[in-house]
Amino acid sequence: MSPSSRESAAGAGWHGQKPGEYRNLMPSQVEKVFWLNPVTLWKARNGPVASLFGDPTGADRERWVRQQSQRGCATEDFVIERDDPESYSFMLIGDTGEGDDPQYAVVPGFLRAGAGSRFALLSSDVLYPVGSANEYGPKFFQPYRDYEAPIYAVPGNHDWYDGLTGFMRVFCDAPALPPAARPKPLSAAWWRAALWRSPDVPDELRLAQARLMRSEPSQAASQPGPYWAIDSGPLRIVGIDTGLLGRIDREQGQWLRRVSSGPKPKILVTGSPIYVDGEHHPCAIEGGGTVDEIVRDPDCNYVAAIGGDIHNYQHYPVDVGGRTIEYVVAGGSGAFMHATHTIPRVDVGGVTEQDFRCYPLRGDSLAFYSKLYGRRLRMRRLFDLTPELATAVIARRLGIAATRQTDEPVTLRARLIAALLGVAARPRRGRRLRLPVRKALTQVLSPGSATYDPPFFKSFLRMDVSPGGLRIRCFAATGFQEDEIEPPVEDDFVIPLNPRGSH
């Protein structure tokens, strides 16, 4: 097995390894997503429009669910019954579909680590920028054509930028919704409708040709809607749809309470992580309550909650009344890398730095972004930090032990660049840190065009299930050949699987 980033800078992919073979899997022509392009931003406008004039996601989701029920495609309580044995494996990827180098760089290691797995889950943002059915060929069917098992998905906000039309057409074989009723003139809903981006009309011939790339019987997957539950061996896996703005509607909330009851151990898969970036986001349910209240309820027996949306890996083992629930961020399987160096010193939900894990490591994230800024601003001599120096300055500013040992002296320039790029300072009594502006600046220059050459710092999960335990491993995908052959393990932990009452 290749060394991980926690063991060495070479394990992180910094020191001249041979580029991988992933480009052989890519289409001959790749339409790259440039997030600073005004055309791309205009296509993805439905999120800001929903924030300003009201979010229609809940009502539209209920229309999708009602249509599925009328078509006879909805199983009871949207439960997918599988015939998996008591011991088996499955995979999880998240925030995948930009269709360019970072997404395809994940594929070789994913296929190797996923050999023999029974199915895969995709948590959030199947496609970028807007989830159009006409882009599923190069961004979903082609990269995963050689994965021999079914793939089930929960949508993210970018899938909703297309009104969920592409997602429902591909994963549920659902026709487009009929037009909604016209809103009252000059109402908030009227302004929203005037600015709203309409879904693309699926090109059925193009989609049929794309489907041929995953047409083997072993790859067949059918899911009843945008949210579902899978009964699989000793587990129930519950997938929820958090829409455009990271919350769920009343009807889905009632469904979630129903399918979460009972002693069977459960995993939540969501488009919006509950613990992320050192903060707690419990996910509101329309009408009252939160998703995390259900996850924490001992009668529901959740053992983990895994969310996409943020493009990196984070792990928070939270003690809840004497039992541990593993909260994981797993959105690092394709889209541009979200920074981890902006995560402050962790102290949330009883989780401290000693228990917290992330990938990429903060020092590698800072080194990555310093090189990005230096390249884009043509100021490399000022911005560029070596991985060793970035690791040292992170340890000093946060007051934590360096994950990789380094004797690099921390210079004034390094401290300045770290501050500019959003690294928190060690908390001081009586003073709150103000990071939003610097964190926002870090994200402005983060997207796609910076990440067409390795290391990419992508990741995916493998879950090994047995009657008594669930082993979760986070594998890295750097884009280098060595790591395609033997993907490095960046995190590895086991969760006991006990029926409720036997903890």
PDB file of C-alpha atoms in Angstrom, residues 161-429:
ATOM      1  CA  TYR A 161     -30.158  23.942 -10.485  1.00  0.00           C
ATOM      2  CA  ASP A 162     -31.791  21.889 -13.254  1.00  0.00           C
ATOM      3  CA  GLY A 163     -34.973  21.479 -11.230  1.00  0.00           C
ATOM      4  CA  LEU A 164     -33.843  17.879 -10.545  1.00  0.00           C
ATOM      5  CA  THR A 165     -34.996  17.007 -14.080  1.00  0.00           C
ATOM      6  CA  GLY A 166     -31.716  15.408 -15.157  1.00  0.00           C
ATOM      7  CA  PHE A 167     -31.269  13.526 -11.868  1.00  0.00           C
ATOM      8  CA  MET A 168     -34.791  12.094 -11.922  1.00  0.00           C
ATOM      9  CA  ARG A 169     -34.533  11.138 -15.591  1.00  0.00           C
ATOM     10  CA  VAL A 170     -31.279   9.213 -15.075  1.00  0.00           C
ATOM     11  CA  PHE A 171     -31.752   7.596 -11.657  1.00  0.00           C
ATOM     12  CA  CYS A 172     -35.547   7.184 -11.536  1.00  0.00           C
ATOM     13  CA  ASP A 173     -36.438   7.059 -15.258  1.00  0.00           C
ATOM     14  CA  ALA A 174     -38.948   9.827 -14.553  1.00  0.00           C
ATOM     15  CA  PRO A 175     -40.388  12.205 -17.181  1.00  0.00           C
ATOM     16  CA  ALA A 176     -40.161  15.954 -16.630  1.00  0.00           C
ATOM     17  CA  LEU A 177     -42.697  17.587 -14.357  1.00  0.00           C
ATOM     18  CA  PRO A 178     -45.558  19.507 -15.962  1.00  0.00           C
ATOM     19  CA  PRO A 179     -45.309  23.305 -15.606  1.00  0.00           C
ATOM     20  CA  ALA A 180     -46.261  24.670 -12.198  1.00  0.00           C
ATOM     21  CA  ALA A 181     -49.141  27.088 -11.731  1.00  0.00           C
ATOM     22  CA  ARG A 182     -48.334  30.713 -12.578  1.00  0.00           C
ATOM     23  CA  PRO A 183     -47.656  32.838  -9.492  1.00  0.00           C
ATOM     24  CA  LYS A 184     -49.449  36.041  -8.653  1.00  0.00           C
ATOM     25  CA  PRO A 185     -47.949  39.033 -10.567  1.00  0.00           C
ATOM     26  CA  LEU A 186     -45.204  40.952  -8.732  1.00  0.00           C
ATOM     27  CA  SER A 187     -45.193  38.499  -5.822  1.00  0.00           C
ATOM     28  CA  ALA A 188     -41.905  37.048  -4.587  1.00  0.00           C
ATOM     29  CA  ALA A 189     -42.749  33.838  -6.441  1.00  0.00           C
ATOM     30  CA  TRP A 190     -43.358  35.857  -9.622  1.00  0.00           C
ATOM     31  CA  TRP A 191     -39.930  37.497  -9.401  1.00  0.00           C
ATOM     32  CA  ARG A 192     -38.391  34.116  -8.684  1.00  0.00           C
ATOM     33  CA  ALA A 193     -40.064  32.596 -11.741  1.00  0.00           C
ATOM     34  CA  ALA A 194     -38.911  35.510 -13.897  1.00  0.00           C
ATOM     35  CA  LEU A 195     -35.261  34.936 -12.936  1.00  0.00           C
ATOM     36  CA  TRP A 196     -35.365  31.160 -12.651  1.00  0.00           C
ATOM     37  CA  ARG A 197     -33.300  29.006 -14.980  1.00  0.00           C
ATOM     38  CA  SER A 198     -35.580  26.481 -16.676  1.00  0.00           C
ATOM     39  CA  PRO A 199     -34.416  22.842 -16.883  1.00  0.00           C
ATOM     40  CA  ASP A 200     -32.760  21.598 -20.049  1.00  0.00           C
ATOM     41  CA  VAL A 201     -34.930  19.402 -22.245  1.00  0.00           C
ATOM     42  CA  PRO A 202     -33.299  15.946 -22.201  1.00  0.00           C
ATOM     43  CA  ASP A 203     -31.961  14.747 -25.540  1.00  0.00           C
ATOM     44  CA  GLU A 204     -33.339  11.213 -25.323  1.00  0.00           C
ATOM     45  CA  LEU A 205     -31.165   9.787 -28.105  1.00  0.00           C
ATOM     46  CA  ARG A 206     -28.028  11.220 -26.523  1.00  0.00           C
ATOM     47  CA  LEU A 207     -29.052   9.907 -23.105  1.00  0.00           C
ATOM     48  CA  ALA A 208     -29.847   6.445 -24.491  1.00  0.00           C
ATOM     49  CA  GLN A 209     -26.397   6.263 -26.053  1.00  0.00           C
ATOM     50  CA  ALA A 210     -24.818   7.329 -22.757  1.00  0.00           C
ATOM     51  CA  ARG A 211     -26.745   4.649 -20.847  1.00  0.00           C
ATOM     52  CA  LEU A 212     -25.124   1.967 -22.992  1.00  0.00           C
ATOM     53  CA  MET A 213     -21.865   2.605 -21.131  1.00  0.00           C
ATOM     54  CA  ARG A 214     -23.447   1.192 -17.941  1.00  0.00           C
ATOM     55  CA  SER A 215     -25.870  -1.329 -19.385  1.00  0.00           C
ATOM     56  CA  GLU A 216     -24.677  -4.626 -17.907  1.00  0.00           C
ATOM     57  CA  PRO A 217     -27.268  -6.431 -15.754  1.00  0.00           C
ATOM     58  CA  SER A 218     -24.939  -6.228 -12.746  1.00  0.00           C
ATOM     59  CA  GLN A 219     -24.930  -2.408 -13.049  1.00  0.00           C
ATOM     60  CA  ALA A 220     -28.703  -1.993 -13.098  1.00  0.00           C
ATOM     61  CA  ALA A 221     -30.027   0.285 -10.369  1.00  0.00           C
ATOM     62  CA  SER A 222     -33.496   1.612  -9.770  1.00  0.00           C
ATOM     63  CA  GLN A 223     -34.351   4.068  -7.021  1.00  0.00           C
ATOM     64  CA  PRO A 224     -37.838   5.338  -6.250  1.00  0.00           C
ATOM     65  CA  GLY A 225     -37.069   9.027  -5.843  1.00  0.00           C
ATOM     66  CA  PRO A 226     -34.592  11.663  -4.678  1.00  0.00           C
ATOM     67  CA  TYR A 227     -34.659  10.205  -1.159  1.00  0.00           C
ATOM     68  CA  TRP A 228     -34.740   6.533  -0.219  1.00  0.00           C
ATOM     69  CA  ALA A 229     -33.770   3.846   2.269  1.00  0.00           C
ATOM     70  CA  ILE A 230     -31.739   0.738   1.397  1.00  0.00           C
ATOM     71  CA  ASP A 231     -32.035  -2.419   3.477  1.00  0.00           C
ATOM     72  CA  SER A 232     -28.715  -4.136   2.963  1.00  0.00           C
ATOM     73  CA  GLY A 233     -27.495  -7.020   5.095  1.00  0.00           C
ATOM     74  CA  PRO A 234     -27.388  -5.919   8.757  1.00  0.00           C
ATOM     75  CA  LEU A 235     -27.681  -2.214   7.787  1.00  0.00           C
ATOM     76  CA  ARG A 236     -30.311   0.281   6.736  1.00  0.00           C
ATOM     77  CA  ILE A 237     -28.830   3.151   4.700  1.00  0.00           C
ATOM     78  CA  VAL A 238     -31.035   6.260   4.557  1.00  0.00           C
ATOM     79  CA  GLY A 239     -30.456   8.856   1.819  1.00  0.00           C
ATOM     80  CA  ILE A 240     -32.040  12.300   2.086  1.00  0.00           C
ATOM     81  CA  ASP A 241     -32.422  15.189  -0.363  1.00  0.00           C
ATOM     82  CA  THR A 242     -31.492  18.560   1.174  1.00  0.00           C
ATOM     83  CA  GLY A 243     -32.337  20.581  -1.943  1.00  0.00           C
ATOM     84  CA  LEU A 244     -30.929  23.961  -2.833  1.00  0.00           C
ATOM     85  CA  LEU A 245     -30.424  25.432   0.606  1.00  0.00           C
ATOM     86  CA  GLY A 246     -29.603  22.484   2.863  1.00  0.00           C
ATOM     87  CA  ARG A 247     -32.931  21.655   4.474  1.00  0.00           C
ATOM     88  CA  ILE A 248     -35.780  19.200   3.991  1.00  0.00           C
ATOM     89  CA  ASP A 249     -39.526  19.623   3.555  1.00  0.00           C
ATOM     90  CA  ARG A 250     -42.224  18.554   6.012  1.00  0.00           C
ATOM     91  CA  GLU A 251     -43.261  15.475   3.999  1.00  0.00           C
ATOM     92  CA  GLN A 252     -39.687  14.191   3.744  1.00  0.00           C
ATOM     93  CA  GLY A 253     -39.213  14.886   7.445  1.00  0.00           C
ATOM     94  CA  GLN A 254     -42.206  12.708   8.303  1.00  0.00           C
ATOM     95  CA  TRP A 255     -40.854   9.981   6.026  1.00  0.00           C
ATOM     96  CA  LEU A 256     -37.403  10.239   7.641  1.00  0.00           C
ATOM     97  CA  ARG A 257     -38.873   9.717  11.100  1.00  0.00           C
ATOM     98  CA  ARG A 258     -40.734   6.622   9.894  1.00  0.00           C
ATOM     99  CA  VAL A 259     -37.830   4.889   8.143  1.00  0.00           C
ATOM    100  CA  SER A 260     -35.420   5.790  10.967  1.00  0.00           C
ATOM    101  CA  SER A 261     -37.377   4.040  13.709  1.00  0.00           C
ATOM    102  CA  GLY A 262     -36.384   0.594  14.878  1.00  0.00           C
ATOM    103  CA  PRO A 263     -33.285  -1.179  16.198  1.00  0.00           C
ATOM    104  CA  LYS A 264     -31.492  -1.905  12.918  1.00  0.00           C
ATOM    105  CA  PRO A 265     -28.175   0.024  12.715  1.00  0.00           C
ATOM    106  CA  LYS A 266     -28.374   2.896  10.248  1.00  0.00           C
ATOM    107  CA  ILE A 267     -26.200   5.229   8.183  1.00  0.00           C
ATOM    108  CA  LEU A 268     -27.451   8.588   6.950  1.00  0.00           C
ATOM    109  CA  VAL A 269     -26.289   9.779   3.522  1.00  0.00           C
ATOM    110  CA  THR A 270     -27.001  13.445   2.870  1.00  0.00           C
ATOM    111  CA  GLY A 271     -26.171  16.249   0.477  1.00  0.00           C
ATOM    112  CA  SER A 272     -25.434  18.579   3.411  1.00  0.00           C
ATOM    113  CA  PRO A 273     -22.987  17.407   6.111  1.00  0.00           C
ATOM    114  CA  ILE A 274     -24.021  17.873   9.729  1.00  0.00           C
ATOM    115  CA  TYR A 275     -20.528  18.530  11.126  1.00  0.00           C
ATOM    116  CA  VAL A 276     -18.252  20.418   8.754  1.00  0.00           C
ATOM    117  CA  ASP A 277     -15.422  22.961   8.965  1.00  0.00           C
ATOM    118  CA  GLY A 278     -15.489  22.827  12.747  1.00  0.00           C
ATOM    119  CA  GLU A 279     -19.181  23.747  12.895  1.00  0.00           C
ATOM    120  CA  HIS A 280     -22.475  21.992  13.607  1.00  0.00           C
ATOM    121  CA  HIS A 281     -25.252  22.257  10.998  1.00  0.00           C
ATOM    122  CA  PRO A 282     -28.168  20.123  12.231  1.00  0.00           C
ATOM    123  CA  CYS A 283     -30.288  20.559   9.017  1.00  0.00           C
ATOM    124  CA  ALA A 284     -33.721  22.054   9.633  1.00  0.00           C
ATOM    125  CA  ILE A 285     -36.937  20.221   8.852  1.00  0.00           C
ATOM    126  CA  GLU A 286     -39.875  22.329   7.667  1.00  0.00           C
ATOM    127  CA  GLY A 287     -42.399  22.544  10.475  1.00  0.00           C
ATOM    128  CA  GLY A 288     -39.883  21.962  13.250  1.00  0.00           C
ATOM    129  CA  GLY A 289     -37.091  19.724  14.372  1.00  0.00           C
ATOM    130  CA  THR A 290     -33.821  18.838  12.685  1.00  0.00           C
ATOM    131  CA  VAL A 291     -32.291  15.881  10.906  1.00  0.00           C
ATOM    132  CA  ASP A 292     -29.600  15.620  13.585  1.00  0.00           C
ATOM    133  CA  GLU A 293     -32.216  15.221  16.305  1.00  0.00           C
ATOM    134  CA  ILE A 294     -33.361  12.074  14.498  1.00  0.00           C
ATOM    135  CA  VAL A 295     -29.790  10.868  13.980  1.00  0.00           C
ATOM    136  CA  ARG A 296     -29.038  11.325  17.701  1.00  0.00           C
ATOM    137  CA  ASP A 297     -32.223   9.614  18.899  1.00  0.00           C
ATOM    138  CA  PRO A 298     -31.057   6.318  20.479  1.00  0.00           C
ATOM    139  CA  ASP A 299     -34.271   4.613  19.325  1.00  0.00           C
ATOM    140  CA  CYS A 300     -33.195   5.214  15.701  1.00  0.00           C
ATOM    141  CA  ASN A 301     -29.736   3.654  16.198  1.00  0.00           C
ATOM    142  CA  TYR A 302     -27.766   5.698  13.676  1.00  0.00           C
ATOM    143  CA  VAL A 303     -24.057   4.900  13.759  1.00  0.00           C
ATOM    144  CA  ALA A 304     -22.845   7.362  11.103  1.00  0.00           C
ATOM    145  CA  ALA A 305     -23.953  10.389   9.071  1.00  0.00           C
ATOM    146  CA  ILE A 306     -22.052  10.999   5.819  1.00  0.00           C
ATOM    147  CA  GLY A 307     -22.514  14.130   3.724  1.00  0.00           C
ATOM    148  CA  GLY A 308     -21.186  15.605   0.516  1.00  0.00           C
ATOM    149  CA  ASP A 309     -21.313  19.235  -0.716  1.00  0.00           C
ATOM    150  CA  ILE A 310     -17.887  20.207   0.691  1.00  0.00           C
ATOM    151  CA  HIS A 311     -15.095  18.970  -1.572  1.00  0.00           C
ATOM    152  CA  ASN A 312     -12.757  17.322   0.907  1.00  0.00           C
ATOM    153  CA  TYR A 313     -12.796  14.685   3.658  1.00  0.00           C
ATOM    154  CA  GLN A 314     -13.491  15.385   7.338  1.00  0.00           C
ATOM    155  CA  HIS A 315     -14.252  13.047  10.237  1.00  0.00           C
ATOM    156  CA  TYR A 316     -15.846  13.972  13.581  1.00  0.00           C
ATOM    157  CA  PRO A 317     -16.471  11.112  16.088  1.00  0.00           C
ATOM    158  CA  VAL A 318     -19.138  12.688  18.318  1.00  0.00           C
ATOM    159  CA  ASP A 319     -20.077  11.243  21.705  1.00  0.00           C
ATOM    160  CA  VAL A 320     -23.865  11.256  22.046  1.00  0.00           C
ATOM    161  CA  GLY A 321     -25.026  10.083  25.452  1.00  0.00           C
ATOM    162  CA  GLY A 322     -22.329   7.473  25.887  1.00  0.00           C
ATOM    163  CA  ARG A 323     -22.311   6.168  22.306  1.00  0.00           C
ATOM    164  CA  THR A 324     -20.347   7.487  19.331  1.00  0.00           C
ATOM    165  CA  ILE A 325     -21.830   8.640  16.041  1.00  0.00           C
ATOM    166  CA  GLU A 326     -19.298   9.076  13.250  1.00  0.00           C
ATOM    167  CA  TYR A 327     -20.009  12.285  11.292  1.00  0.00           C
ATOM    168  CA  VAL A 328     -18.145  12.349   7.991  1.00  0.00           C
ATOM    169  CA  VAL A 329     -17.732  14.819   5.122  1.00  0.00           C
ATOM    170  CA  ALA A 330     -17.081  12.905   1.891  1.00  0.00           C
ATOM    171  CA  GLY A 331     -17.402  15.296  -1.036  1.00  0.00           C
ATOM    172  CA  GLY A 332     -13.901  14.996  -2.457  1.00  0.00           C
ATOM    173  CA  SER A 333     -14.451  12.654  -5.403  1.00  0.00           C
ATOM    174  CA  GLY A 334     -14.195  14.933  -8.410  1.00  0.00           C
ATOM    175  CA  ALA A 335     -14.925  18.638  -8.148  1.00  0.00           C
ATOM    176  CA  PHE A 336     -12.350  21.303  -7.272  1.00  0.00           C
ATOM    177  CA  MET A 337     -10.827  21.028  -3.805  1.00  0.00           C
ATOM    178  CA  HIS A 338     -12.302  23.032  -0.958  1.00  0.00           C
ATOM    179  CA  ALA A 339      -9.647  24.249   1.450  1.00  0.00           C
ATOM    180  CA  THR A 340      -9.075  22.477   4.755  1.00  0.00           C
ATOM    181  CA  HIS A 341      -6.517  24.992   6.019  1.00  0.00           C
ATOM    182  CA  THR A 342      -9.366  27.420   6.799  1.00  0.00           C
ATOM    183  CA  ILE A 343     -10.811  24.968   9.349  1.00  0.00           C
ATOM    184  CA  PRO A 344     -10.043  26.472  12.761  1.00  0.00           C
ATOM    185  CA  ARG A 345      -8.711  24.469  15.668  1.00  0.00           C
ATOM    186  CA  VAL A 346     -11.476  21.925  16.204  1.00  0.00           C
ATOM    187  CA  ASP A 347     -13.540  22.047  19.351  1.00  0.00           C
ATOM    188  CA  VAL A 348     -17.125  21.131  18.468  1.00  0.00           C
ATOM    189  CA  GLY A 349     -19.540  18.504  19.725  1.00  0.00           C
ATOM    190  CA  GLY A 350     -16.906  17.299  22.171  1.00  0.00           C
ATOM    191  CA  VAL A 351     -14.510  16.580  19.278  1.00  0.00           C
ATOM    192  CA  THR A 352     -11.034  18.088  19.574  1.00  0.00           C
ATOM    193  CA  GLU A 353      -7.979  18.114  17.349  1.00  0.00           C
ATOM    194  CA  GLN A 354      -6.843  14.809  18.815  1.00  0.00           C
ATOM    195  CA  ASP A 355      -9.883  13.021  17.332  1.00  0.00           C
ATOM    196  CA  PHE A 356     -10.488  15.106  14.189  1.00  0.00           C
ATOM    197  CA  ARG A 357      -9.224  13.927  10.778  1.00  0.00           C
ATOM    198  CA  CYS A 358      -9.210  15.671   7.421  1.00  0.00           C
ATOM    199  CA  TYR A 359      -7.848  15.147   3.928  1.00  0.00           C
ATOM    200  CA  PRO A 360      -6.037  16.959   2.514  1.00  0.00           C
ATOM    201  CA  LEU A 361      -4.095  17.837   5.645  1.00  0.00           C
ATOM    202  CA  ARG A 362      -4.288  21.526   6.434  1.00  0.00           C
ATOM    203  CA  GLY A 363      -0.614  22.032   5.568  1.00  0.00           C
ATOM    204  CA  ASP A 364      -1.049  20.404   2.156  1.00  0.00           C
ATOM    205  CA  SER A 365      -4.168  22.491   1.537  1.00  0.00           C
ATOM    206  CA  LEU A 366      -2.270  25.684   2.385  1.00  0.00           C
ATOM    207  CA  ALA A 367       0.669  24.701   0.157  1.00  0.00           C
ATOM    208  CA  PHE A 368      -1.779  23.911  -2.677  1.00  0.00           C
ATOM    209  CA  TYR A 369      -3.556  27.265  -2.386  1.00  0.00           C
ATOM    210  CA  SER A 370      -0.332  29.236  -2.022  1.00  0.00           C
ATOM    211  CA  LYS A 371       0.844  27.794  -5.330  1.00  0.00           C
ATOM    212  CA  LEU A 372      -2.559  28.505  -6.892  1.00  0.00           C
ATOM    213  CA  TYR A 373      -2.494  32.158  -5.823  1.00  0.00           C
ATOM    214  CA  GLY A 374       1.106  32.597  -6.842  1.00  0.00           C
ATOM    215  CA  ARG A 375       0.326  31.220 -10.282  1.00  0.00           C
ATOM    216  CA  ARG A 376      -2.842  33.213 -10.839  1.00  0.00           C
ATOM    217  CA  LEU A 377      -1.533  36.481  -9.456  1.00  0.00           C
ATOM    218  CA  ARG A 378       1.915  35.956 -11.027  1.00  0.00           C
ATOM    219  CA  MET A 379       3.499  36.427  -7.624  1.00  0.00           C
ATOM    220  CA  ARG A 380       4.992  32.996  -6.999  1.00  0.00           C
ATOM    221  CA  ARG A 381       7.993  34.244  -5.067  1.00  0.00           C
ATOM    222  CA  LEU A 382       5.671  35.908  -2.566  1.00  0.00           C
ATOM    223  CA  PHE A 383       2.915  33.301  -2.256  1.00  0.00           C
ATOM    224  CA  ASP A 384       4.526  29.918  -2.859  1.00  0.00           C
ATOM    225  CA  LEU A 385       4.965  27.881   0.353  1.00  0.00           C
ATOM    226  CA  THR A 386       6.615  24.463   0.425  1.00  0.00           C
ATOM    227  CA  PRO A 387       4.572  21.661   2.024  1.00  0.00           C
ATOM    228  CA  GLU A 388       7.070  21.605   4.908  1.00  0.00           C
ATOM    229  CA  LEU A 389       6.777  25.345   5.543  1.00  0.00           C
ATOM    230  CA  ALA A 390       2.991  25.271   5.195  1.00  0.00           C
ATOM    231  CA  THR A 391       2.812  22.427   7.725  1.00  0.00           C
ATOM    232  CA  ALA A 392       4.961  24.370  10.170  1.00  0.00           C
ATOM    233  CA  VAL A 393       2.959  27.584   9.910  1.00  0.00           C
ATOM    234  CA  ILE A 394      -0.346  25.712  10.377  1.00  0.00           C
ATOM    235  CA  ALA A 395       0.978  24.105  13.550  1.00  0.00           C
ATOM    236  CA  ARG A 396       2.146  27.459  14.878  1.00  0.00           C
ATOM    237  CA  ARG A 397      -0.970  29.486  14.058  1.00  0.00           C
ATOM    238  CA  LEU A 398      -3.420  26.882  15.349  1.00  0.00           C
ATOM    239  CA  GLY A 399      -1.313  25.795  18.304  1.00  0.00           C
ATOM    240  CA  ILE A 400      -1.428  22.126  17.325  1.00  0.00           C
ATOM    241  CA  ALA A 401       1.153  19.418  16.739  1.00  0.00           C
ATOM    242  CA  ALA A 402       2.329  19.086  13.150  1.00  0.00           C
ATOM    243  CA  THR A 403       0.855  15.994  11.507  1.00  0.00           C
ATOM    244  CA  ARG A 404       4.122  15.444   9.625  1.00  0.00           C
ATOM    245  CA  GLN A 405       7.239  16.316  11.550  1.00  0.00           C
ATOM    246  CA  THR A 406       9.073  19.341  10.188  1.00  0.00           C
ATOM    247  CA  ASP A 407      11.983  21.494  11.356  1.00  0.00           C
ATOM    248  CA  GLU A 408      11.195  24.271   8.874  1.00  0.00           C
ATOM    249  CA  PRO A 409      11.459  27.708  10.552  1.00  0.00           C
ATOM    250  CA  VAL A 410       8.284  29.810  10.239  1.00  0.00           C
ATOM    251  CA  THR A 411       9.094  33.052   8.450  1.00  0.00           C
ATOM    252  CA  LEU A 412       7.256  36.366   8.511  1.00  0.00           C
ATOM    253  CA  ARG A 413       6.329  35.839   4.847  1.00  0.00           C
ATOM    254  CA  ALA A 414       4.812  32.433   5.660  1.00  0.00           C
ATOM    255  CA  ARG A 415       2.755  33.908   8.495  1.00  0.00           C
ATOM    256  CA  LEU A 416       1.530  36.690   6.210  1.00  0.00           C
ATOM    257  CA  ILE A 417       0.502  34.323   3.408  1.00  0.00           C
ATOM    258  CA  ALA A 418      -1.204  31.988   5.865  1.00  0.00           C
ATOM    259  CA  ALA A 419      -3.205  34.881   7.287  1.00  0.00           C
ATOM    260  CA  LEU A 420      -4.163  36.145   3.824  1.00  0.00           C
ATOM    261  CA  LEU A 421      -5.343  32.688   2.789  1.00  0.00           C
ATOM    262  CA  GLY A 422      -7.643  32.268   5.765  1.00  0.00           C
ATOM    263  CA  VAL A 423      -5.668  30.220   8.310  1.00  0.00           C
ATOM    264  CA  ALA A 424      -7.119  30.902  11.734  1.00  0.00           C
ATOM    265  CA  ALA A 425      -4.934  32.158  14.540  1.00  0.00           C
ATOM    266  CA  ARG A 426      -4.804  30.412  17.903  1.00  0.00           C
ATOM    267  CA  PRO A 427      -7.894  31.526  19.861  1.00  0.00           C
ATOM    268  CA  ARG A 428      -7.226  34.159  22.494  1.00  0.00           C
ATOM    269  CA  ARG A 429      -9.330  34.817  25.552  1.00  0.00           C
TER     270      ARG A 429
END
